[in-house]
């Protein structure tokens, strides 16, 4: 939900879209995600397309304070079981997807990425088990 009254008055002037950032070609297991956007132009935070759930869905790759690779995948998937074991959500979920085929491709790409880079923490927004594994002290 958007609550306009919480935004600063100059929000429209300050707004920058990820697509305006310099592009970086991804390689290896990351290549399937397409072109990344270098949000700070220093390689520290990359926005990557994760289509399917909603138009324009992106995730954010970064390194945390312990130098661990993290992919914040927002609502691209809701559960780690989806990408880890290719356990598809119940059929009514298709009704919530903008593009079911793109969602399936994104899940398969996340699965491949997790296999190629097991050290990568893939964190869906709504998956408490993923957050608990990543940061046990948050429990």
CSV table of C-alpha atoms in Angstrom, one decimal:
chain,number,residue,atom,x,y,z
A,1,UNK,CA,0.0,0.0,0.0
A,2,UNK,CA,1.1,3.6,-0.6
A,3,UNK,CA,0.5,6.2,2.0
A,4,UNK,CA,1.3,9.5,0.2
A,5,UNK,CA,1.1,11.5,3.4
A,6,UNK,CA,4.2,9.6,4.7
A,7,UNK,CA,6.3,10.7,1.7
A,8,UNK,CA,8.5,13.8,1.7
A,9,UNK,CA,7.1,16.8,-0.2
A,10,UNK,CA,9.9,16.6,-2.8
A,11,UNK,CA,9.5,12.8,-3.3
A,12,UNK,CA,8.8,13.2,-7.1
A,13,UNK,CA,12.0,15.2,-7.6
A,14,UNK,CA,14.1,12.8,-5.6
A,15,UNK,CA,12.7,9.5,-7.0
A,16,UNK,CA,15.1,7.4,-9.1
A,17,UNK,CA,14.1,4.2,-10.8
A,18,UNK,CA,16.5,1.2,-10.7
A,19,UNK,CA,16.4,1.1,-14.5
A,20,UNK,CA,18.1,4.5,-14.5
A,21,UNK,CA,21.2,3.0,-12.9
A,22,UNK,CA,24.1,1.7,-14.9
A,23,UNK,CA,23.6,-1.8,-16.2
A,24,UNK,CA,25.9,-4.7,-15.4
A,25,UNK,CA,26.0,-8.0,-17.3
A,26,UNK,CA,25.8,-11.0,-15.0
A,27,UNK,CA,27.8,-14.1,-15.5
A,28,UNK,CA,27.9,-17.7,-14.4
A,29,UNK,CA,24.8,-18.9,-12.5
A,30,UNK,CA,23.7,-15.3,-12.2
A,31,UNK,CA,23.4,-14.9,-16.0
A,32,UNK,CA,19.9,-16.3,-16.2
A,33,UNK,CA,18.6,-13.4,-14.2
A,34,UNK,CA,19.4,-11.0,-17.0
A,35,UNK,CA,20.9,-7.5,-16.6
A,36,UNK,CA,21.6,-6.1,-13.2
A,37,UNK,CA,21.3,-2.4,-12.3
A,38,UNK,CA,24.2,-1.0,-10.2
A,39,UNK,CA,22.3,1.1,-7.8
A,40,UNK,CA,25.2,3.0,-6.2
A,41,UNK,CA,27.5,2.7,-9.3
A,42,UNK,CA,30.2,0.8,-7.2
A,43,UNK,CA,29.0,-2.8,-7.5
A,44,UNK,CA,27.9,-2.9,-3.8
A,45,UNK,CA,24.2,-3.2,-4.4
A,46,UNK,CA,22.7,-4.7,-7.6
A,47,UNK,CA,19.0,-4.8,-8.5
A,48,UNK,CA,18.2,-7.9,-10.5
A,49,UNK,CA,14.9,-8.7,-12.4
A,50,UNK,CA,12.8,-11.4,-10.8
A,51,UNK,CA,9.7,-11.4,-13.0
A,52,UNK,CA,6.5,-13.3,-12.4
A,53,UNK,CA,4.7,-12.1,-9.2
A,54,UNK,CA,4.2,-8.5,-10.3
A,55,UNK,CA,5.4,-6.4,-13.3
A,56,UNK,CA,8.8,-5.0,-12.6
A,57,UNK,CA,9.6,-7.2,-9.6
A,58,UNK,CA,13.2,-7.0,-8.7
A,59,UNK,CA,15.5,-8.4,-6.0
A,60,UNK,CA,18.5,-6.8,-4.5
A,61,UNK,CA,22.0,-8.4,-4.2
A,62,UNK,CA,24.5,-7.1,-1.6
A,63,UNK,CA,27.1,-8.2,0.9
A,64,UNK,CA,26.2,-7.9,4.5
A,65,UNK,CA,28.3,-6.7,7.4
A,66,UNK,CA,29.9,-10.2,7.6
A,67,UNK,CA,30.7,-10.1,3.9
A,68,UNK,CA,28.0,-12.8,3.2
A,69,UNK,CA,26.3,-12.6,-0.2
A,70,UNK,CA,22.6,-11.9,0.2
A,71,UNK,CA,19.8,-11.8,-2.3
A,72,UNK,CA,16.7,-10.0,-1.0
A,73,UNK,CA,14.1,-11.4,-3.3
A,74,UNK,CA,11.0,-9.6,-1.9
A,75,UNK,CA,7.9,-11.3,-3.1
A,76,UNK,CA,9.5,-13.1,-6.0
A,77,UNK,CA,8.9,-16.2,-3.9
A,78,UNK,CA,7.2,-16.5,-0.5
A,79,UNK,CA,8.9,-19.6,0.9
A,80,UNK,CA,12.4,-21.0,0.6
A,81,UNK,CA,10.8,-24.4,-0.1
A,82,UNK,CA,9.7,-23.0,-3.5
A,83,UNK,CA,13.2,-22.3,-4.8
A,84,UNK,CA,15.1,-24.8,-2.7
A,85,UNK,CA,13.1,-27.9,-3.6
A,86,UNK,CA,11.0,-26.6,-6.5
A,87,UNK,CA,7.9,-27.0,-4.3
A,88,UNK,CA,5.3,-25.1,-6.2
A,89,UNK,CA,2.7,-23.1,-4.3
A,90,UNK,CA,-0.9,-24.3,-4.3
A,91,UNK,CA,-2.8,-23.8,-7.5
A,92,UNK,CA,-4.9,-20.8,-6.3
A,93,UNK,CA,-1.6,-18.9,-6.1
A,94,UNK,CA,-1.6,-18.7,-9.8
A,95,UNK,CA,-4.4,-16.2,-9.5
A,96,UNK,CA,-2.0,-13.9,-7.6
A,97,UNK,CA,0.7,-14.1,-10.2
A,98,UNK,CA,1.1,-11.5,-13.0
A,99,UNK,CA,2.8,-14.1,-15.2
A,100,UNK,CA,2.9,-17.7,-14.0
A,101,UNK,CA,5.4,-18.8,-16.6
A,102,UNK,CA,7.8,-16.0,-15.7
A,103,UNK,CA,7.3,-16.9,-12.0
A,104,UNK,CA,8.3,-20.5,-12.8
A,105,UNK,CA,11.4,-19.4,-14.7
A,106,UNK,CA,12.4,-17.1,-11.8
A,107,UNK,CA,12.0,-19.9,-9.3
A,108,UNK,CA,14.1,-22.3,-11.5
A,109,UNK,CA,16.8,-19.6,-11.8
A,110,UNK,CA,16.8,-19.1,-8.0
A,111,UNK,CA,17.1,-22.8,-7.6
A,112,UNK,CA,20.1,-23.0,-9.9
A,113,UNK,CA,21.7,-20.0,-8.2
A,114,UNK,CA,21.2,-21.7,-4.8
A,115,UNK,CA,22.8,-24.9,-6.1
A,116,UNK,CA,25.8,-23.0,-7.7
A,117,UNK,CA,26.3,-20.7,-4.7
A,118,UNK,CA,25.1,-22.5,-1.5
A,119,UNK,CA,26.7,-19.8,0.5
A,120,UNK,CA,24.2,-17.2,-0.9
A,121,UNK,CA,21.4,-16.3,1.5
A,122,UNK,CA,18.2,-15.9,-0.5
A,123,UNK,CA,15.7,-14.1,1.6
A,124,UNK,CA,12.1,-13.9,0.7
A,125,UNK,CA,10.1,-11.2,2.5
A,126,UNK,CA,7.6,-13.6,4.0
A,127,UNK,CA,9.7,-16.6,4.9
A,128,UNK,CA,10.5,-16.6,8.6
A,129,UNK,CA,12.5,-19.9,8.4
A,130,UNK,CA,14.9,-18.2,5.8
A,131,UNK,CA,15.3,-15.2,8.1
A,132,UNK,CA,15.9,-17.5,11.1
A,133,UNK,CA,18.6,-19.5,9.3
A,134,UNK,CA,20.3,-16.3,8.1
A,135,UNK,CA,20.2,-14.4,11.4
A,136,UNK,CA,19.4,-16.8,14.3
A,137,UNK,CA,19.6,-14.0,16.9
A,138,UNK,CA,16.5,-12.4,15.2
A,139,UNK,CA,14.3,-15.2,16.6
